[in-house]
Short mmCIF file of C-alpha atoms and ligand atoms in Angstrom, two decimals:
data_model
loop_
_atom_site.label_atom_id
_atom_site.label_comp_id
_atom_site.label_asym_id
_atom_site.label_seq_id
_atom_site.Cartn_x
_atom_site.Cartn_y
_atom_site.Cartn_z
CA MET A 1 -121.87 -65.78 -85.91
CA LEU A 2 -118.86 -66.96 -88.20
CA LEU A 3 -117.61 -70.38 -87.94
CA PRO A 4 -114.62 -71.89 -89.39
CA ASP A 5 -115.77 -74.31 -92.40
CA ASN A 6 -115.00 -77.53 -90.79
CA LEU A 7 -117.04 -76.50 -87.86
CA VAL A 8 -119.96 -75.31 -90.06
CA GLN A 9 -119.78 -78.78 -91.78
CA GLU A 10 -119.87 -80.43 -88.39
CA THR A 11 -122.92 -78.57 -87.06
CA ILE A 12 -124.81 -79.17 -90.38
CA LYS A 13 -123.90 -82.95 -89.95
CA ASP A 14 -124.97 -82.90 -86.55
CA ALA A 15 -128.25 -81.07 -87.24
CA ASN A 16 -129.07 -83.62 -89.97
CA GLY A 17 -128.30 -86.43 -87.90
CA LYS A 18 -130.51 -85.35 -85.13
CA ARG A 19 -133.38 -84.31 -87.78
CA ILE A 20 -133.06 -88.05 -89.05
CA LEU A 21 -133.36 -89.46 -85.59
CA ASN A 22 -136.21 -87.54 -84.44
CA LEU A 23 -138.12 -88.35 -87.72
CA LEU A 24 -137.35 -91.96 -87.03
CA TYR A 25 -138.18 -91.86 -83.44
CA LYS A 26 -141.85 -90.59 -84.58
CA GLU A 27 -142.15 -92.85 -87.44
CA ARG A 28 -140.19 -95.90 -86.26
CA ARG A 29 -139.20 -97.21 -89.54
CA LEU A 30 -138.74 -95.69 -93.10
CA THR A 31 -136.53 -96.38 -96.12
CA LYS A 32 -133.64 -94.00 -96.64
CA GLN A 33 -135.47 -92.65 -99.70
CA GLU A 34 -138.62 -91.76 -97.58
CA ILE A 35 -136.33 -89.88 -95.18
CA ALA A 36 -134.68 -88.10 -97.82
CA GLN A 37 -138.02 -86.94 -99.27
CA SER A 38 -139.43 -86.23 -95.76
CA LEU A 39 -136.55 -83.98 -94.79
CA GLY A 40 -135.47 -82.46 -98.17
CA LEU A 41 -132.03 -84.06 -97.90
CA SER A 42 -129.96 -85.86 -100.93
CA ILE A 43 -129.57 -89.64 -100.76
CA PRO A 44 -125.67 -89.51 -100.09
CA THR A 45 -126.52 -87.18 -97.00
CA VAL A 46 -128.94 -89.65 -95.64
CA ILE A 47 -126.68 -92.65 -96.22
CA SER A 48 -123.76 -90.75 -94.43
CA ASN A 49 -125.83 -89.84 -91.63
CA VAL A 50 -127.67 -93.12 -91.32
CA ASN A 51 -124.22 -94.97 -91.17
CA ASP A 52 -123.13 -92.72 -88.27
CA LEU A 53 -126.34 -93.42 -86.21
CA MET A 54 -125.67 -96.84 -86.92
CA VAL A 55 -122.24 -96.75 -85.63
CA GLU A 56 -123.84 -95.25 -82.40
CA GLY A 57 -126.48 -98.15 -82.36
CA LEU A 58 -129.22 -95.45 -82.33
CA VAL A 59 -130.88 -96.94 -85.72
CA GLU A 60 -130.46 -100.38 -87.38
CA GLU A 61 -131.28 -101.90 -90.89
CA ALA A 62 -134.32 -103.78 -90.94
CA GLY A 63 -134.92 -105.53 -94.12
CA VAL A 64 -135.96 -104.24 -97.64
CA ALA A 65 -139.29 -102.37 -98.71
CA ASP A 66 -140.93 -103.65 -101.86
CA SER A 67 -139.61 -102.06 -104.90
CA THR A 68 -141.40 -100.42 -107.72
CA GLY A 69 -138.33 -101.31 -110.00
CA GLY A 70 -134.63 -101.16 -109.35
CA ARG A 71 -132.90 -102.16 -106.13
CA LYS A 72 -135.05 -102.66 -103.16
CA PRO A 73 -135.03 -99.75 -100.66
CA VAL A 74 -133.20 -100.66 -97.42
CA ILE A 75 -135.53 -99.91 -94.21
CA VAL A 76 -133.85 -97.99 -91.23
CA ARG A 77 -135.41 -98.74 -87.88
CA PHE A 78 -135.25 -96.71 -84.62
CA ARG A 79 -133.61 -98.55 -81.60
CA ALA A 80 -135.54 -97.46 -78.51
CA ASP A 81 -133.38 -99.67 -76.37
CA ALA A 82 -130.12 -97.86 -77.62
CA ARG A 83 -129.90 -95.58 -74.58
CA TYR A 84 -131.52 -95.25 -71.21
CA ALA A 85 -132.38 -92.46 -68.89
CA PHE A 86 -132.96 -92.13 -65.26
CA GLY A 87 -136.19 -90.06 -63.82
CA VAL A 88 -135.98 -89.03 -60.42
CA ASP A 89 -138.89 -87.24 -58.69
CA ILE A 90 -138.48 -85.92 -55.23
CA SER A 91 -141.87 -84.90 -53.38
CA PRO A 92 -142.32 -83.84 -49.80
CA THR A 93 -143.10 -87.48 -48.63
CA GLU A 94 -141.36 -89.90 -51.11
CA GLY A 95 -138.57 -90.13 -53.59
CA ARG A 96 -139.00 -92.22 -56.84
CA VAL A 97 -136.47 -93.36 -59.37
CA ILE A 98 -137.34 -94.87 -62.63
CA LEU A 99 -135.11 -96.28 -65.60
CA THR A 100 -136.72 -95.99 -68.98
CA ASP A 101 -135.77 -96.60 -72.58
CA LEU A 102 -135.95 -93.88 -75.25
CA ASP A 103 -139.69 -94.80 -75.55
CA CYS A 104 -140.04 -93.78 -71.90
CA ARG A 105 -140.93 -97.24 -71.25
CA ILE A 106 -140.38 -97.71 -67.41
CA LEU A 107 -137.88 -100.67 -66.99
CA GLU A 108 -137.09 -100.46 -63.48
CA GLU A 109 -138.80 -98.63 -60.54
CA ASP A 110 -138.00 -98.06 -56.89
CA GLY A 111 -138.54 -95.52 -54.01
CA PHE A 112 -138.20 -94.52 -50.47
CA PRO A 113 -140.19 -92.49 -47.84
CA ILE A 114 -139.10 -89.04 -47.17
CA GLN A 115 -139.61 -87.71 -43.63
CA GLU A 116 -138.10 -84.54 -44.03
CA LEU A 117 -136.89 -82.85 -47.29
CA ARG A 118 -134.22 -80.89 -45.24
CA LYS A 119 -132.48 -84.28 -44.73
CA TYR A 120 -130.75 -83.74 -48.13
CA GLU A 121 -127.72 -86.13 -47.41
CA PHE A 122 -130.32 -88.90 -46.93
CA ILE A 123 -132.11 -88.27 -49.93
CA ALA A 124 -128.76 -88.07 -52.09
CA ASP A 125 -127.40 -91.44 -50.49
CA GLN A 126 -130.93 -93.24 -51.52
CA VAL A 127 -131.01 -91.99 -54.86
CA CYS A 128 -127.49 -92.86 -55.54
CA ARG A 129 -127.84 -96.32 -54.13
CA ILE A 130 -130.85 -97.03 -56.24
CA ILE A 131 -129.44 -95.83 -59.39
CA GLY A 132 -126.17 -97.84 -58.69
CA GLU A 133 -128.46 -100.89 -58.09
CA MET A 134 -130.55 -100.35 -61.25
CA ILE A 135 -127.23 -100.00 -63.40
CA ARG A 136 -125.70 -103.36 -61.77
CA ARG A 137 -128.95 -105.36 -62.12
CA ARG A 138 -129.32 -104.34 -65.85
CA THR A 139 -125.34 -104.67 -66.45
CA LEU A 140 -125.69 -101.11 -68.03
CA ASP A 141 -122.42 -99.26 -69.34
CA ARG A 142 -122.61 -95.77 -68.36
CA LYS A 143 -122.17 -94.61 -72.02
CA GLU A 144 -125.65 -95.93 -72.59
CA VAL A 145 -127.15 -93.87 -69.95
CA LEU A 146 -128.00 -90.36 -71.22
CA GLY A 147 -128.39 -89.10 -67.55
CA VAL A 148 -130.53 -88.40 -64.72
CA GLY A 149 -133.29 -86.01 -64.57
CA PHE A 150 -134.79 -84.68 -61.28
CA SER A 151 -138.46 -83.45 -60.99
CA LEU A 152 -138.40 -81.09 -57.86
CA PRO A 153 -141.06 -79.35 -55.90
CA GLY A 154 -140.34 -75.62 -56.37
CA THR A 155 -138.66 -72.97 -58.43
CA VAL A 156 -135.76 -74.68 -60.18
CA ASN A 157 -132.72 -73.14 -61.99
CA GLU A 158 -132.04 -75.74 -64.47
CA GLU A 159 -128.89 -74.24 -65.62
CA SER A 160 -127.09 -74.16 -62.19
CA LEU A 161 -129.13 -77.30 -61.07
CA LEU A 162 -130.53 -75.44 -57.97
CA LEU A 163 -133.50 -75.84 -56.28
CA GLN A 164 -133.94 -72.14 -55.69
CA ASN A 165 -137.17 -72.03 -53.55
CA ALA A 166 -139.86 -74.50 -52.24
CA PRO A 167 -142.09 -72.42 -49.75
CA ASN A 168 -144.32 -75.49 -48.91
CA LEU A 169 -141.22 -77.13 -47.57
CA GLY A 170 -139.40 -74.37 -46.00
CA ILE A 171 -136.20 -75.01 -47.98
CA ALA A 172 -134.31 -72.68 -50.37
CA ASN A 173 -130.89 -72.85 -52.44
CA ILE A 174 -130.18 -76.67 -52.57
CA SER A 175 -127.78 -77.70 -55.08
CA PHE A 176 -128.00 -80.90 -57.19
CA ARG A 177 -124.69 -80.18 -58.83
CA GLU A 178 -122.92 -82.96 -56.86
CA PHE A 179 -124.93 -85.79 -58.18
CA ALA A 180 -123.15 -85.32 -61.34
CA ASP A 181 -119.82 -86.15 -59.78
CA ARG A 182 -121.17 -89.06 -57.50
CA LEU A 183 -123.05 -91.01 -60.34
CA ALA A 184 -120.76 -89.91 -63.22
CA LEU A 185 -123.63 -89.01 -65.35
CA PRO A 186 -125.04 -85.86 -66.69
CA VAL A 187 -127.84 -84.41 -64.53
CA TYR A 188 -130.74 -82.24 -65.31
CA THR A 189 -133.24 -80.65 -62.88
CA GLU A 190 -136.86 -79.30 -63.41
CA ASN A 191 -139.80 -77.99 -61.57
CA GLU A 192 -142.28 -80.96 -61.13
CA ALA A 193 -145.23 -79.12 -62.84
CA ASN A 194 -142.80 -78.04 -65.74
CA ALA A 195 -141.44 -81.63 -65.93
CA ALA A 196 -145.09 -82.80 -66.07
CA ALA A 197 -146.01 -80.28 -68.49
CA TYR A 198 -143.28 -81.31 -70.73
CA ALA A 199 -144.03 -85.05 -70.44
CA GLU A 200 -147.66 -84.10 -71.46
CA SER A 201 -146.63 -82.35 -74.52
CA VAL A 202 -144.27 -85.28 -75.62
CA LEU A 203 -145.89 -88.24 -74.33
CA GLY A 204 -149.26 -87.38 -73.11
CA VAL A 205 -152.72 -86.34 -74.25
CA VAL A 206 -151.94 -83.47 -76.29
CA LYS A 207 -148.67 -84.71 -77.74
CA ASP A 208 -149.15 -82.93 -81.16
CA LEU A 209 -150.11 -79.85 -79.63
CA ASN A 210 -148.54 -76.44 -79.24
CA ASN A 211 -149.74 -74.59 -76.21
CA LEU A 212 -150.69 -75.94 -73.26
CA VAL A 213 -150.70 -75.13 -69.31
CA TYR A 214 -150.30 -78.10 -66.96
CA ILE A 215 -151.94 -77.83 -63.48
CA SER A 216 -150.51 -80.05 -60.82
CA ILE A 217 -153.17 -80.25 -57.99
CA THR A 218 -151.24 -81.60 -54.71
CA LYS A 219 -150.96 -80.15 -51.45
CA GLY A 220 -150.07 -77.10 -53.28
CA ILE A 221 -150.83 -75.96 -56.76
CA GLY A 222 -147.76 -75.79 -59.57
CA THR A 223 -148.08 -75.29 -63.12
CA GLY A 224 -146.14 -75.51 -66.13
CA ILE A 225 -146.19 -73.59 -69.28
CA VAL A 226 -145.61 -75.20 -72.88
CA ILE A 227 -145.45 -72.65 -75.59
CA LYS A 228 -144.75 -74.11 -79.05
CA ASP A 229 -143.07 -77.15 -77.80
CA HIS A 230 -140.96 -75.13 -75.28
CA LEU A 231 -141.22 -74.86 -71.63
CA TYR A 232 -141.61 -71.08 -70.80
CA LYS A 233 -140.00 -70.36 -67.69
CA GLY A 234 -138.98 -66.50 -67.82
CA LYS A 235 -136.13 -64.74 -66.62
CA ASN A 236 -135.96 -65.64 -63.19
CA LYS A 237 -137.27 -69.27 -63.79
CA ARG A 238 -140.40 -68.66 -61.99
CA ALA A 239 -142.91 -68.13 -64.78
CA GLY A 240 -146.22 -69.94 -64.02
CA GLU A 241 -146.38 -69.59 -60.35
CA PHE A 242 -150.17 -69.28 -60.89
CA GLY A 243 -150.56 -71.13 -57.59
CA HIS A 244 -149.72 -67.78 -56.03
CA MET A 245 -151.90 -65.69 -57.88
CA THR A 246 -153.98 -63.54 -55.64
CA ILE A 247 -157.97 -64.67 -55.95
CA GLU A 248 -158.99 -63.15 -52.57
CA ALA A 249 -157.85 -59.80 -51.46
CA HIS A 250 -156.96 -60.07 -47.72
CA GLY A 251 -157.88 -63.88 -48.07
CA LYS A 252 -156.03 -66.74 -46.10
CA ARG A 253 -152.66 -66.92 -45.33
CA CYS A 254 -150.27 -68.69 -47.79
CA ASN A 255 -146.90 -70.26 -47.07
CA CYS A 256 -145.25 -67.80 -49.53
CA GLY A 257 -146.04 -64.92 -47.08
CA ARG A 258 -148.81 -63.66 -49.15
CA GLU A 259 -152.52 -63.75 -48.64
CA GLY A 260 -155.44 -65.08 -50.78
CA CYS A 261 -153.30 -67.50 -53.08
CA TRP A 262 -155.21 -69.71 -55.61
CA GLU A 263 -153.34 -72.60 -54.01
CA VAL A 264 -154.67 -72.23 -50.43
CA TYR A 265 -158.30 -72.50 -52.04
CA ALA A 266 -157.90 -74.96 -55.12
CA SER A 267 -155.19 -77.44 -53.74
CA GLU A 268 -156.18 -80.38 -51.89
CA ARG A 269 -155.66 -78.70 -48.79
CA GLY A 270 -158.14 -76.24 -50.13
CA LEU A 271 -160.77 -78.96 -50.68
CA LEU A 272 -160.01 -80.36 -47.11
CA ASN A 273 -160.31 -76.91 -45.42
CA SER A 274 -163.54 -76.06 -47.30
CA TYR A 275 -165.13 -79.24 -46.10
CA LYS A 276 -163.98 -78.54 -42.74
CA GLU A 277 -165.72 -74.94 -42.80
CA CYS A 278 -168.73 -76.40 -44.03
CA GLY A 279 -169.10 -78.31 -40.98
CA GLY A 280 -167.84 -81.64 -42.40
CA ARG A 281 -166.38 -84.50 -40.26
CA ALA A 282 -162.46 -84.96 -39.78
CA ALA A 283 -160.99 -86.00 -43.39
CA GLN A 284 -157.37 -87.39 -43.61
CA GLY A 285 -157.11 -86.89 -47.43
CA ILE A 286 -159.32 -85.80 -50.51
CA ASP A 287 -160.41 -89.30 -51.38
CA GLU A 288 -162.68 -89.49 -47.80
CA VAL A 289 -164.30 -85.97 -49.07
CA PHE A 290 -165.06 -87.50 -52.45
CA GLU A 291 -166.43 -90.55 -50.83
CA HIS A 292 -168.72 -88.51 -48.76
CA VAL A 293 -169.78 -86.61 -51.72
CA GLN A 294 -170.49 -90.17 -53.60
CA GLU A 295 -172.57 -91.13 -50.42
CA GLY A 296 -174.79 -87.93 -51.03
CA GLU A 297 -173.86 -86.05 -47.86
CA PRO A 298 -175.08 -82.50 -48.42
CA THR A 299 -172.05 -81.04 -46.35
CA ALA A 300 -169.55 -82.60 -48.72
CA ALA A 301 -171.30 -81.57 -51.81
CA GLU A 302 -171.65 -78.09 -50.66
CA ALA A 303 -167.56 -78.14 -49.65
CA LEU A 304 -167.02 -79.27 -53.18
CA ASP A 305 -169.13 -76.76 -54.94
CA LYS A 306 -167.34 -73.91 -53.11
CA TYR A 307 -163.98 -75.46 -53.88
CA LEU A 308 -164.90 -75.76 -57.51
CA ASP A 309 -165.87 -71.95 -57.45
CA TYR A 310 -162.21 -71.32 -56.60
CA PHE A 311 -160.74 -73.70 -58.97
CA ALA A 312 -162.65 -72.46 -61.65
CA ILE A 313 -161.73 -68.75 -61.10
CA GLY A 314 -157.91 -69.98 -61.41
CA ILE A 315 -158.26 -71.51 -64.64
CA GLN A 316 -160.34 -68.52 -66.17
CA ASN A 317 -157.57 -66.29 -65.14
CA ILE A 318 -155.12 -68.75 -66.97
CA ILE A 319 -157.16 -68.55 -69.89
CA LEU A 320 -157.50 -64.84 -69.96
CA MET A 321 -153.80 -64.48 -69.45
CA LEU A 322 -152.32 -67.10 -71.96
CA ASP A 323 -155.11 -68.29 -74.28
CA PRO A 324 -153.71 -71.57 -74.33
CA ASP A 325 -154.98 -74.56 -76.83
CA TYR A 326 -155.16 -76.84 -73.60
CA VAL A 327 -155.48 -76.82 -69.85
CA VAL A 328 -154.40 -80.18 -68.51
CA LEU A 329 -155.08 -81.15 -65.05
CA GLY A 330 -153.01 -83.54 -62.92
CA GLY A 331 -152.69 -84.81 -59.48
CA ASP A 332 -154.77 -87.45 -57.61
CA ILE A 333 -157.94 -85.23 -57.97
CA THR A 334 -158.12 -86.54 -61.48
CA ARG A 335 -159.19 -90.07 -60.22
CA HIS A 336 -162.28 -88.63 -59.13
CA ARG A 337 -163.48 -87.28 -62.39
CA ASP A 338 -166.90 -88.27 -62.39
CA ALA A 339 -167.48 -86.22 -59.27
CA PHE A 340 -166.13 -82.74 -60.36
CA PHE A 341 -165.02 -82.71 -63.93
CA GLU A 342 -168.09 -81.80 -65.51
CA GLU A 343 -169.21 -78.91 -63.15
CA LEU A 344 -165.63 -77.48 -63.03
CA VAL A 345 -165.71 -77.02 -66.79
CA ARG A 346 -169.23 -75.46 -66.63
CA LYS A 347 -168.12 -73.16 -64.01
CA VAL A 348 -164.97 -72.14 -66.09
CA PHE A 349 -167.19 -71.54 -69.26
CA VAL A 350 -169.86 -69.39 -67.59
CA PRO A 351 -170.91 -67.03 -70.39
CA ASN A 352 -168.47 -64.13 -70.91
CA SER A 353 -167.29 -61.69 -73.76
CA PHE A 354 -163.95 -63.31 -73.82
CA PHE A 355 -164.02 -67.14 -74.27
CA ALA A 356 -166.40 -69.82 -74.88
CA GLN A 357 -166.18 -73.54 -74.31
CA GLY A 358 -164.05 -75.19 -77.26
CA ASP A 359 -161.62 -72.14 -77.37
CA THR A 360 -159.64 -73.91 -74.72
CA LYS A 361 -159.81 -77.46 -73.85
CA ILE A 362 -159.66 -78.77 -70.37
CA LEU A 363 -158.36 -82.26 -70.08
CA LEU A 364 -157.31 -84.53 -67.51
CA SER A 365 -153.83 -85.94 -67.61
CA LYS A 366 -153.14 -89.39 -69.04
CA LEU A 367 -149.87 -90.03 -67.42
CA GLY A 368 -151.31 -89.97 -63.95
CA LYS A 369 -148.76 -89.85 -60.90
CA ASN A 370 -146.12 -90.71 -63.56
CA ALA A 371 -146.18 -87.31 -65.49
CA SER A 372 -143.58 -85.42 -63.50
CA ILE A 373 -141.06 -88.48 -63.37
CA LEU A 374 -141.29 -89.28 -67.00
CA GLY A 375 -141.00 -85.70 -67.69
CA ALA A 376 -137.73 -85.81 -65.56
CA ALA A 377 -136.48 -88.88 -67.83
CA LEU A 378 -137.27 -87.07 -70.64
CA LEU A 379 -134.81 -84.09 -69.87
CA PRO A 380 -131.55 -86.26 -70.58
CA MET A 381 -133.12 -87.23 -73.97
CA GLN A 382 -133.20 -83.73 -75.37
CA THR A 383 -129.64 -83.90 -75.92
CA LEU A 384 -130.22 -86.71 -78.37
CA PHE A 385 -133.20 -85.56 -80.22
CA PHE A 386 -133.52 -81.71 -80.25
CA LEU A 387 -131.33 -79.20 -81.82
CA ASN A 388 -132.20 -76.16 -79.49
CA GLU A 389 -132.72 -75.49 -76.05
CA LYS A 390 -136.22 -76.59 -75.02
CA VAL A 391 -136.66 -73.79 -72.31
CA ILE A 392 -137.25 -70.19 -73.03
ZN1 ZN B 1 -148.76 -68.07 -51.86
#
């Protein structure tokens, strides 16, 4: 592509500004000399870009460092409170809204119950009301707010802001475009497991790491794939629907219309079904099943063992397909680590000729229930910090 000279200059300037901001975001405070060295830029280029960033309020000068001779070098500091972002998480049962600073510190949090996701108008009104209240309470200027990121339960087209398909909820083709007008803010959307995978790669247990698969265990199973710091979504935005890979031919029917899908066996529903089929008592949720396991009830132990067999098969398939550095597990089940984790890892790494324990590390999410919503809040920040699209 051939660009006019002034546009080439602008693009380079913009790129250098982002690189400097990105470096300061990670290192917090550096002298201009250190920035120049670290990025291979000239001192005048650094000074000019830092001045621009100071005008925008994104960095500030913070004293001087000791000198080894000559003038003392000025320290430049990243300002995490220079901008804000909203994260919104829509699940089948509740909506949550957070306001964060650039370090993803949660400054405000609110939520509302969702009876039926189909009542989209109600959800839209609640989200707009809460965001409006937070903006007023914090007396924020809209210019300080980078935007609103949504984490959604289904296949999401982030370019057209469309929730394309959510089979567990029986909904399809819901547009989130109207939020941009109603809130007068940029809006971003992402699938909940992708958002969580993104948050884990930026903020979580594996932040310096390249390739990971995040597995979200809820009523269904969602997975997000990060390859070299990019979310991998594929041509039709539905890469990583591992929850719907078949692990049992002619198995149990799934909401997606197929049979034997992994999520039918390895989601929270899968554990509850396993307990029921083993002859267990009525259980409202997985916490109860784990309580019975803790009490030493043989039925619960048998149900968990069968459940972990299926859970492990799915993870093995993912390792065989993608050979990731890390598999990160998220969802309420991670609260019961002691009851299942060691056994799950043992089942995944049964002796085989392809992979051994240590080739891929299996970890539990550090961000817990906030993984998806923090990933949502990170979406608007991409425009500030990153040069390229973070989705491939
Ligand atoms: Zn399915």
